[in-house]
């Protein structure tokens, strides 16, 4: 699995750096760093959303914030809900 966190200027202003750190921490805690490739990406073309845009494999997910991070992580990454 590949996770790209948008680090374009709009998402940067909405806190993409924090989201990257949260992914790093969670993936480490869950022992998934070997299995999941985390990287930054240029603008994903969804700047209008309320939060940061990310891409999980080929799916773009908009509006990621530190408040809904765990929910998003559970739904798309750990698939445990
Ligand atoms: S800067 Fe992130 S979607 Fe445009």
XYZ file of N, CA, C and O and ligand atoms in Angstrom:
328
model
N 0.847 -1.196 0.000
C 0.000 0.000 0.000
C 0.880 1.243 0.000
O 1.949 1.253 0.590
N 0.395 2.247 -0.702
C 1.122 3.512 -0.755
C 0.247 4.626 -0.225
O -0.914 4.735 -0.603
N 0.811 5.452 0.632
C 0.077 6.624 1.103
C 0.856 7.862 0.690
O 2.045 7.988 1.001
N 0.186 8.753 -0.010
C 0.788 10.033 -0.350
C 0.029 11.118 0.377
O -1.188 11.206 0.260
N 0.736 11.930 1.118
C 0.108 13.070 1.775
C 0.449 14.306 0.953
O 1.618 14.553 0.660
N -0.572 15.050 0.579
C -0.332 16.240 -0.230
C 0.430 17.286 0.575
O 0.026 17.641 1.678
N 1.512 17.728 0.020
C 2.273 18.789 0.689
C 2.331 20.045 -0.198
O 3.223 20.862 -0.085
N 1.343 20.134 -1.079
C 1.185 21.363 -1.861
C 0.896 22.528 -0.930
O 0.575 22.329 0.240
N 0.967 23.746 -1.443
C 0.911 24.888 -0.522
C -0.408 24.986 0.231
O -0.426 25.311 1.414
N -1.523 24.674 -0.424
C -2.800 24.774 0.263
C -2.888 23.749 1.406
O -3.275 24.075 2.529
N -2.533 22.529 1.127
C -2.564 21.497 2.170
C -1.507 21.749 3.234
O -1.725 21.455 4.418
N -0.401 22.301 2.829
C 0.632 22.638 3.809
C 0.051 23.599 4.850
O 0.231 23.411 6.056
N -0.691 24.586 4.368
C -1.290 25.565 5.283
C -2.344 24.931 6.179
O -2.609 25.394 7.271
N -2.954 23.857 5.700
C -3.982 23.189 6.508
C -3.379 22.126 7.416
O -4.105 21.364 8.051
N -2.072 22.032 7.435
C -1.429 21.160 8.417
C -0.940 19.822 7.901
O -0.903 18.847 8.656
N -0.547 19.755 6.626
C -0.134 18.442 6.124
C 1.079 17.876 6.870
O 1.231 16.674 6.984
N 1.909 18.766 7.402
C 3.079 18.263 8.121
C 2.670 17.459 9.364
O 3.242 16.412 9.672
N 1.649 17.957 10.040
C 1.135 17.237 11.214
C 0.558 15.883 10.793
O 0.761 14.871 11.464
N -0.147 15.883 9.671
C -0.748 14.630 9.192
C 0.357 13.616 8.840
O 0.252 12.437 9.174
N 1.421 14.096 8.212
C 2.541 13.198 7.897
C 3.101 12.604 9.188
O 3.324 11.390 9.291
N 3.274 13.449 10.204
C 3.813 12.961 11.479
C 2.873 11.956 12.135
O 3.308 10.960 12.707
N 1.576 12.221 12.026
C 0.616 11.290 12.621
C 0.673 9.941 11.911
O 0.610 8.898 12.561
N 0.806 9.968 10.591
C 0.961 8.705 9.854
C 2.236 7.987 10.285
O 2.226 6.779 10.520
N 3.324 8.740 10.378
C 4.593 8.108 10.778
C 4.451 7.414 12.127
O 4.873 6.266 12.290
N 3.829 8.111 13.082
C 3.674 7.533 14.417
C 2.788 6.297 14.407
O 3.105 5.274 15.000
N 1.640 6.420 13.730
C 0.702 5.295 13.729
C 1.291 4.072 13.027
O 1.160 2.941 13.500
N 1.952 4.318 11.881
C 2.514 3.193 11.130
C 3.595 2.497 11.948
O 3.726 1.277 11.923
N 4.344 3.298 12.693
C 5.392 2.732 13.546
C 4.765 1.907 14.677
O 5.145 0.762 14.911
N 3.775 2.497 15.318
C 3.078 1.791 16.399
C 2.460 0.489 15.930
O 2.414 -0.490 16.667
N 1.909 0.513 14.742
C 1.214 -0.658 14.216
C 2.161 -1.597 13.461
O 1.705 -2.554 12.835
N 3.448 -1.293 13.504
C 4.444 -2.115 12.798
C 4.163 -2.264 11.312
O 4.288 -3.343 10.751
N 3.751 -1.176 10.699
C 3.390 -1.240 9.285
C 4.384 -0.497 8.390
O 4.166 -0.391 7.187
N 5.471 -0.024 8.969
C 6.389 0.797 8.164
C 7.015 0.017 7.012
O 7.354 0.589 5.998
N 7.149 -1.294 7.175
C 7.728 -2.103 6.099
C 6.733 -2.322 4.971
O 7.100 -2.504 3.817
N 5.475 -2.341 5.336
C 4.438 -2.707 4.378
C 3.839 -1.513 3.648
O 3.291 -1.653 2.574
N 3.918 -0.370 4.266
C 3.253 0.802 3.707
C 4.270 1.888 3.398
O 5.080 2.251 4.253
N 4.225 2.342 2.180
C 5.157 3.367 1.743
C 4.494 4.736 1.921
O 3.454 5.007 1.336
N 5.098 5.559 2.750
C 4.537 6.887 3.027
C 5.382 7.938 2.331
O 6.600 7.959 2.485
N 4.739 8.777 1.543
C 5.519 9.854 0.944
C 4.656 11.093 0.747
O 3.441 11.060 0.935
N 5.307 12.157 0.391
C 4.602 13.403 0.135
C 4.244 13.478 -1.341
O 4.792 12.760 -2.164
N 3.290 14.312 -1.653
C 2.964 14.467 -3.061
C 2.673 15.937 -3.358
O 2.341 16.707 -2.454
N 2.810 16.288 -4.606
C 2.428 17.631 -5.014
C 0.920 17.741 -4.965
O 0.230 16.760 -4.697
N 0.412 18.912 -5.256
C -1.025 19.175 -5.199
C -1.825 18.068 -5.883
O -1.546 17.688 -7.013
N -2.832 17.563 -5.155
C -3.666 16.495 -5.703
C -4.901 17.054 -6.399
O -5.788 16.311 -6.798
N -4.957 18.353 -6.515
C -6.052 18.990 -7.247
C -7.344 19.104 -6.469
O -8.414 19.277 -7.035
N -7.249 18.962 -5.150
C -8.461 19.028 -4.316
C -8.305 20.097 -3.232
O -8.723 19.912 -2.096
N -7.703 21.196 -3.590
C -7.398 22.241 -2.608
C -8.636 22.793 -1.923
O -8.535 23.395 -0.870
N -9.809 22.637 -2.542
C -11.008 23.241 -1.973
C -11.522 22.552 -0.726
O -12.369 23.082 -0.038
N -11.033 21.371 -0.438
C -11.598 20.665 0.707
C -11.127 21.308 2.006
O -10.181 22.071 2.039
N -11.830 20.967 3.087
C -11.583 21.592 4.388
C -10.247 21.215 5.012
O -9.722 21.941 5.818
N -9.752 20.070 4.663
C -8.517 19.612 5.297
C -7.502 19.198 4.259
O -7.565 19.600 3.102
N -6.605 18.366 4.691
C -5.499 17.928 3.848
C -5.979 16.809 2.913
O -6.820 15.997 3.292
N -5.456 16.786 1.712
C -5.775 15.701 0.793
C -4.694 14.632 0.874
O -3.507 14.946 0.977
N -5.125 13.394 0.826
C -4.155 12.293 0.795
C -4.575 11.331 -0.311
O -5.711 11.362 -0.780
N -3.665 10.479 -0.687
C -3.993 9.454 -1.671
C -3.568 8.115 -1.096
O -2.426 7.955 -0.656
N -4.494 7.183 -1.027
C -4.179 5.840 -0.563
C -4.318 4.928 -1.768
O -5.413 4.771 -2.305
N -3.203 4.376 -2.213
C -3.134 3.709 -3.512
C -3.718 4.663 -4.566
O -3.184 5.729 -4.736
N -4.822 4.296 -5.221
C -5.324 5.198 -6.263
C -6.495 6.052 -5.819
O -7.095 6.750 -6.610
N -6.826 5.965 -4.551
C -8.004 6.682 -4.079
C -7.611 7.983 -3.376
O -6.799 7.967 -2.447
N -8.195 9.078 -3.805
C -7.920 10.361 -3.157
C -8.945 10.591 -2.053
O -10.146 10.431 -2.260
N -8.453 10.924 -0.881
C -9.329 11.203 0.253
C -9.060 12.647 0.679
O -7.916 13.015 0.933
N -10.131 13.424 0.740
C -9.975 14.847 1.053
C -10.407 15.116 2.480
O -11.152 14.358 3.067
N -9.978 16.231 2.978
C -10.499 16.703 4.254
C -9.923 16.004 5.460
O -10.592 15.875 6.481
N -8.689 15.551 5.379
C -8.081 14.897 6.541
C -7.581 15.974 7.507
O -6.889 16.912 7.113
N -7.966 15.822 8.761
C -7.505 16.757 9.801
C -7.003 15.923 10.971
O -7.221 14.706 11.011
N -6.394 16.603 11.950
C -5.916 15.798 13.074
C -7.090 15.245 13.883
O -6.960 14.245 14.556
N -8.248 15.875 13.761
C -9.418 15.386 14.492
C -10.030 14.130 13.873
O -10.555 13.287 14.591
N -10.003 14.031 12.558
C -10.603 12.824 11.968
C -9.542 11.821 11.511
O -9.852 10.823 10.884
N -8.295 12.085 11.855
C -7.205 11.222 11.403
C -7.423 9.748 11.762
O -7.289 8.861 10.925
N -7.774 9.503 13.022
C -7.908 8.106 13.454
C -9.003 7.373 12.696
O -8.859 6.197 12.364
N -10.071 8.099 12.434
C -11.184 7.522 11.686
C -10.731 7.157 10.260
O -11.001 6.055 9.765
N -10.047 8.081 9.622
C -9.558 7.860 8.254
C -8.550 6.707 8.243
O -8.593 5.827 7.392
N -7.663 6.734 9.212
C -6.639 5.689 9.293
C -7.302 4.316 9.434
O -6.942 3.359 8.765
N -8.280 4.253 10.310
C -8.977 2.990 10.536
C -9.712 2.518 9.290
O -9.741 1.335 8.966
N -10.288 3.454 8.592
C -11.102 3.088 7.429
C -10.241 2.670 6.233
O -10.549 1.700 5.553
N -9.174 3.414 5.985
C -8.426 3.172 4.764
C -7.120 2.401 4.959
O -6.627 1.792 4.031
N -6.561 2.473 6.141
C -5.247 1.862 6.317
C -5.320 0.576 7.113
O -4.986 -0.493 6.634
N -5.811 0.659 8.344
C -5.818 -0.571 9.134
C -7.065 -1.404 8.842
O -7.108 -2.578 9.170
N -8.070 -0.783 8.197
C -9.322 -1.454 7.815
C -10.029 -2.097 9.003
O -10.716 -3.077 8.865
N -9.800 -1.506 10.143
C -10.463 -2.062 11.327
C -11.642 -1.213 11.769
O -12.271 -1.483 12.764
N -11.891 -0.163 11.014
C -13.051 0.687 11.316
C -12.785 1.704 12.374
O -11.730 1.834 12.895
S -2.424 21.571 -2.261
Fe -3.240 19.703 -1.565
S -4.818 19.288 -2.970
Fe -3.925 21.111 -3.708
